[in-house]
Amino acid sequence: MEVTEQTPFQTRVENSFRRGLATYHGAARAQAAGAAQLIDCLTQVVGAPRLFPRVFEFGCGTGHLTEAFLAQYRVTNMWLNDLVADAETIVRAKVSETQVNLQFQAGPVETVLIPKDLDLILSGSTLQWVEDIPGLLNHLADHLAPGGLLVLSTFGEQQFTQLRALGSKSFAPSYTNADQLKHVLPASMVMRRIEQSPHDLYFPTTRDILRHLRDTGVNGRAQAPWSRRKLATFDQTYKTRFACQSGLPLTYDPVFMVAEKI
Ligand SMILES: C[S@@+](CC[C@H](N)C(=O)[O-])C[C@H]1O[C@@H](n2cnc3c(N)ncnc32)[C@H](O)[C@@H]1O
């Protein structure tokens, strides 16, 4: 297994997700629901079941999307990738019942070796961590066979809107709305389906929100632990500005797309 070079930012993101790896699968309910919705989008476009001989998935994490995909579709060879090398053991255990020939490569998707002539490239809730989205989409398109599909979910600009309103930096660098994704799609690809479904999760306290962010590895950009005073101010301001009858809202803004190489 080869680990490719990465930037200081990618190392921070890796450390953050590695810390959250043990808790991620259970805590990431929005990402789990998103994996099911993305597979649903794919099924609307191509139907199921179907065989995809060569599939690459980046940012596979603990395998929410890998599992949902392999439950519907047959695959001969699947190459998995994540920044966090420890994800391999977890995701392999999740799909051990399937017949697929699995390989895993750790490192940034921007620089790992991606196989050519792929039938499908898959990724759930990861693109927002990529700093150069047009560059990556072009690079991915080069690895698809004609008629191959790019099946991705990411998050739009309303993601964690409350945290941003309060000046938090604990979020990913590249939140992208559906209409912006359409504009950065390479010329060699056509959009077959795209949807954006913002919704709120509710938490009893701000401590639960911060725990949720830590458990899902989302605080990759946080520079330093917060002081007691900063925590108290965050708590008070969040409650004053956003509390409602259902509790404290935290907005998720997932975007789902299926595009085809022409
Ligand atoms: C929010 S998790 C999503 C995991 C899984 N796809 C799911 O649907 O639950 C994002 C994953 O992307 C990985 N990741 C972030 N930046 C990456 C990059 N540049 N290259 C590869 N993986 C990356 C993280 O390590 C993490 O496991």
Coordinates of C-alpha atoms and ligand atoms in Angstrom, one line a residue:
M1 CA 0.0 0.0 0.0
E2 CA 1.5 3.3 -1.1
V3 CA 0.9 6.5 0.8
T4 CA 1.3 9.6 -1.5
E5 CA 2.6 13.0 -0.5
Q6 CA 0.1 15.4 0.9
T7 CA -0.3 19.1 1.8
P8 CA -0.3 20.4 5.4
F9 CA -4.0 21.0 5.0
Q10 CA -4.7 17.4 3.9
T11 CA -2.7 16.2 6.9
R12 CA -4.9 18.2 9.2
V13 CA -8.0 16.8 7.6
E14 CA -6.6 13.3 7.8
N15 CA -5.8 13.7 11.5
S16 CA -9.3 15.0 12.2
F17 CA -11.0 12.1 10.4
R18 CA -8.6 9.5 12.0
R19 CA -9.6 10.9 15.5
G20 CA -13.3 10.5 14.6
L21 CA -13.0 7.1 12.8
A22 CA -14.2 5.0 15.7
T23 CA -17.3 7.2 16.3
Y24 CA -17.9 8.2 12.6
H25 CA -20.1 5.4 11.4
G26 CA -22.7 5.8 14.2
A27 CA -22.6 9.6 14.4
A28 CA -22.7 10.4 10.7
R29 CA -26.5 10.0 10.3
A30 CA -26.7 12.8 7.6
Q31 CA -23.9 11.1 5.6
A32 CA -25.6 7.7 5.9
A33 CA -28.9 9.1 4.7
G34 CA -27.0 10.9 1.9
A35 CA -25.4 7.6 0.8
A36 CA -28.8 6.1 0.4
Q37 CA -30.1 9.2 -1.5
L38 CA -27.1 9.2 -3.9
I39 CA -27.7 5.5 -4.8
D40 CA -31.3 6.3 -5.3
C41 CA -30.3 9.1 -7.8
L42 CA -28.0 6.6 -9.6
T43 CA -30.9 4.1 -9.8
Q44 CA -33.2 6.8 -11.2
V45 CA -30.7 7.3 -14.0
V46 CA -29.5 3.8 -14.9
G47 CA -31.9 1.4 -13.1
A48 CA -30.7 -1.6 -10.9
P49 CA -29.4 -4.2 -10.7
R50 CA -26.6 -3.8 -13.2
L51 CA -22.9 -4.7 -13.5
F52 CA -20.2 -2.1 -13.3
P53 CA -16.9 -4.0 -14.0
R54 CA -14.5 -1.2 -12.9
V55 CA -15.3 1.2 -10.1
F56 CA -13.2 3.7 -8.1
E57 CA -14.5 5.3 -4.9
F58 CA -12.6 8.1 -3.1
G59 CA -13.1 9.3 0.5
C60 CA -14.7 5.9 1.3
G61 CA -14.4 6.5 5.1
T62 CA -16.1 3.7 7.0
G63 CA -18.0 2.5 4.0
H64 CA -21.6 4.0 4.3
L65 CA -21.7 4.6 0.5
T66 CA -19.6 1.5 -0.4
E67 CA -22.1 -0.7 1.4
A68 CA -25.2 1.1 -0.1
F69 CA -23.7 0.8 -3.6
L70 CA -22.8 -2.8 -3.4
A71 CA -26.2 -3.7 -2.0
Q72 CA -27.7 -2.6 -5.3
Y73 CA -25.0 -3.1 -7.9
R74 CA -22.6 -5.9 -9.0
V75 CA -19.0 -4.9 -9.4
T76 CA -15.9 -7.0 -10.6
N77 CA -13.0 -4.7 -9.5
M78 CA -13.4 -1.9 -7.0
W79 CA -10.6 0.5 -6.0
L80 CA -11.2 2.3 -2.8
N81 CA -9.3 5.4 -1.5
D82 CA -9.3 7.5 1.6
L83 CA -6.8 9.9 3.2
V84 CA -7.0 7.8 6.4
A85 CA -5.2 4.4 6.0
D86 CA -7.0 2.9 8.9
A87 CA -10.3 3.1 7.0
E88 CA -9.3 0.1 5.0
T89 CA -9.9 -2.5 7.7
I90 CA -13.3 -1.0 8.6
V91 CA -14.6 -0.8 5.1
R92 CA -13.3 -4.3 4.1
A93 CA -15.2 -5.8 7.1
K94 CA -18.4 -4.0 6.0
V95 CA -18.3 -5.5 2.5
S96 CA -16.7 -8.9 3.3
E97 CA -19.8 -10.8 2.1
T98 CA -19.6 -9.5 -1.5
Q99 CA -17.7 -11.2 -4.3
V100 CA -16.0 -8.0 -5.4
N101 CA -12.2 -7.8 -5.8
L102 CA -11.3 -4.9 -3.6
Q103 CA -8.1 -2.8 -3.5
F104 CA -7.4 0.1 -1.2
Q105 CA -5.0 3.0 -1.6
A106 CA -4.5 5.6 1.1
G107 CA -3.7 9.3 0.3
P108 CA -5.2 12.4 -1.2
V109 CA -7.5 11.6 -4.2
E110 CA -5.8 14.5 -6.0
T111 CA -2.5 12.5 -6.2
V112 CA -3.2 8.8 -5.8
L113 CA -2.9 6.5 -8.8
I114 CA -6.4 6.2 -10.3
P115 CA -7.0 3.3 -12.7
K116 CA -8.0 4.1 -16.3
D117 CA -11.2 3.1 -18.3
L118 CA -13.5 3.2 -15.2
D119 CA -17.2 2.4 -15.6
L120 CA -18.1 4.5 -12.5
I121 CA -16.4 6.8 -10.1
L122 CA -18.2 7.1 -6.7
S123 CA -17.8 9.5 -3.7
G124 CA -20.0 10.5 -0.8
S125 CA -19.6 13.6 1.3
T126 CA -15.9 14.1 0.4
L127 CA -15.7 16.6 -2.5
Q128 CA -16.1 19.6 0.0
W129 CA -12.6 18.8 1.4
V130 CA -11.0 19.2 -2.0
E131 CA -9.5 22.6 -2.6
D132 CA -9.4 22.6 -6.4
I133 CA -12.8 21.0 -7.5
P134 CA -12.6 21.9 -11.2
G135 CA -9.1 20.4 -11.3
L136 CA -10.1 17.2 -9.6
L137 CA -13.3 16.8 -11.8
N138 CA -11.1 17.2 -15.0
H139 CA -8.6 14.6 -13.6
L140 CA -11.4 12.2 -12.8
A141 CA -13.1 12.6 -16.2
D142 CA -9.8 11.5 -17.8
H143 CA -10.1 8.2 -16.0
L144 CA -13.6 7.3 -17.1
A145 CA -14.4 5.2 -20.1
P146 CA -16.9 6.7 -22.6
G147 CA -20.4 6.3 -21.1
G148 CA -18.7 6.0 -17.6
L149 CA -20.5 7.7 -14.7
L150 CA -19.4 10.2 -12.1
V151 CA -21.7 9.7 -9.0
L152 CA -20.9 12.2 -6.2
S153 CA -22.4 13.9 -3.2
T154 CA -21.0 17.0 -1.5
F155 CA -22.5 19.9 0.5
G156 CA -23.8 23.3 -0.6
E157 CA -23.3 26.8 0.8
Q158 CA -25.9 26.5 3.5
Q159 CA -23.9 23.7 5.2
F160 CA -23.5 24.5 8.9
T161 CA -24.8 28.0 8.2
Q162 CA -25.2 28.6 12.0
L163 CA -21.5 27.9 12.7
R164 CA -20.4 30.2 10.0
A165 CA -22.7 32.9 11.2
L166 CA -20.9 32.7 14.5
G167 CA -17.5 32.9 12.9
S168 CA -16.4 29.3 13.3
K169 CA -13.7 28.0 11.0
S170 CA -14.5 24.4 11.6
F171 CA -15.7 23.6 8.2
A172 CA -14.5 22.3 4.8
P173 CA -13.0 24.7 2.2
S174 CA -15.2 24.0 -0.8
Y175 CA -19.0 23.9 -0.2
T176 CA -20.6 24.0 -3.7
N177 CA -24.2 24.5 -4.7
A178 CA -25.9 22.4 -7.4
D179 CA -25.8 25.2 -10.0
Q180 CA -22.1 25.8 -9.3
L181 CA -21.3 22.1 -9.8
K182 CA -23.0 22.3 -13.2
H183 CA -20.7 25.1 -14.2
V184 CA -17.5 23.3 -13.2
L185 CA -18.4 20.0 -14.9
P186 CA -15.7 19.2 -17.5
A187 CA -16.7 19.7 -21.2
S188 CA -16.4 16.0 -21.8
M189 CA -19.3 15.3 -19.4
V190 CA -23.0 15.8 -19.3
M191 CA -25.1 16.1 -16.1
R192 CA -27.7 13.4 -16.0
R193 CA -29.2 14.3 -12.5
I194 CA -28.5 16.9 -9.8
E195 CA -30.4 17.7 -6.7
Q196 CA -29.8 19.7 -3.5
S197 CA -31.8 18.9 -0.3
P198 CA -31.0 21.3 2.7
H199 CA -32.4 20.2 6.0
D200 CA -31.8 20.7 9.7
L201 CA -30.7 18.2 12.4
Y202 CA -31.7 19.2 16.0
F203 CA -29.6 18.9 19.1
P204 CA -30.5 19.5 22.8
T205 CA -27.4 21.5 23.6
T206 CA -24.4 23.2 21.9
R207 CA -22.2 20.6 23.7
D208 CA -24.0 17.9 21.6
I209 CA -23.4 19.9 18.4
L210 CA -19.7 20.2 19.1
R211 CA -19.5 16.5 20.0
H212 CA -21.4 15.6 16.8
L213 CA -18.8 17.7 14.8
R214 CA -15.9 16.0 16.5
D215 CA -17.4 12.5 16.2
T216 CA -17.9 13.0 12.4
G217 CA -14.4 14.3 11.9
V218 CA -15.7 17.7 10.6
N219 CA -13.4 20.0 12.6
G220 CA -10.4 19.6 10.3
R221 CA -9.9 23.3 10.0
A222 CA -10.1 24.2 13.7
Q223 CA -6.7 25.7 14.7
A224 CA -6.8 25.3 18.5
P225 CA -9.0 24.1 21.3
W226 CA -11.5 26.7 22.6
S227 CA -11.1 28.4 26.0
R228 CA -13.9 28.0 28.6
R229 CA -14.9 31.6 27.9
K230 CA -15.1 31.1 24.1
L231 CA -17.3 28.0 24.7
A232 CA -19.6 29.9 27.0
T233 CA -20.0 32.8 24.5
F234 CA -20.6 30.3 21.7
D235 CA -23.3 28.5 23.8
Q236 CA -25.1 31.7 24.7
T237 CA -25.0 33.2 21.2
Y238 CA -26.1 30.0 19.5
K239 CA -29.1 29.6 21.8
T240 CA -30.1 33.3 21.5
R241 CA -29.9 33.3 17.7
F242 CA -31.1 29.8 16.7
A243 CA -33.0 28.0 19.4
C244 CA -36.5 26.9 18.3
Q245 CA -39.1 24.4 19.6
S246 CA -37.3 21.4 18.2
G247 CA -34.0 22.3 19.9
L248 CA -30.8 23.7 18.4
P249 CA -30.7 23.3 14.6
L250 CA -27.6 22.5 12.5
T251 CA -28.1 22.8 8.8
Y252 CA -27.0 20.0 6.4
D253 CA -27.1 21.0 2.7
P254 CA -26.3 17.9 0.6
V255 CA -25.9 18.0 -3.2
F256 CA -26.2 14.8 -5.3
M257 CA -25.1 14.5 -8.9
V258 CA -24.8 11.8 -11.6
A259 CA -22.9 12.9 -14.7
E260 CA -21.8 10.9 -17.8
K261 CA -18.7 10.9 -19.9
I262 CA -19.5 11.5 -23.5
Ligands
LIG1 C1 -17.5 12.9 5.6 S1 -16.4 11.5 5.3 C2 -17.4 10.5 4.2 C3 -17.1 9.1 4.3 C4 -18.0 8.1 3.4 N1 -17.9 8.4 2.0 C5 -19.5 8.3 3.8 O1 -20.3 8.5 2.9 O2 -19.8 8.2 5.0 C6 -15.2 12.2 4.3 C7 -14.0 11.2 4.0 O3 -13.2 11.8 3.0 C8 -11.8 11.6 3.4 N2 -11.1 12.6 2.6 C9 -11.1 14.0 2.9 N3 -10.3 14.6 2.0 C10 -9.8 13.6 1.1 C11 -8.9 13.6 0.0 N4 -8.4 14.8 -0.4 N5 -8.7 12.5 -0.6 C12 -9.2 11.3 -0.1 N6 -10.0 11.2 0.9 C13 -10.3 12.4 1.6 C14 -11.8 11.7 4.9 O4 -10.7 11.0 5.4 C15 -13.1 11.0 5.2 O5 -13.0 9.6 5.5

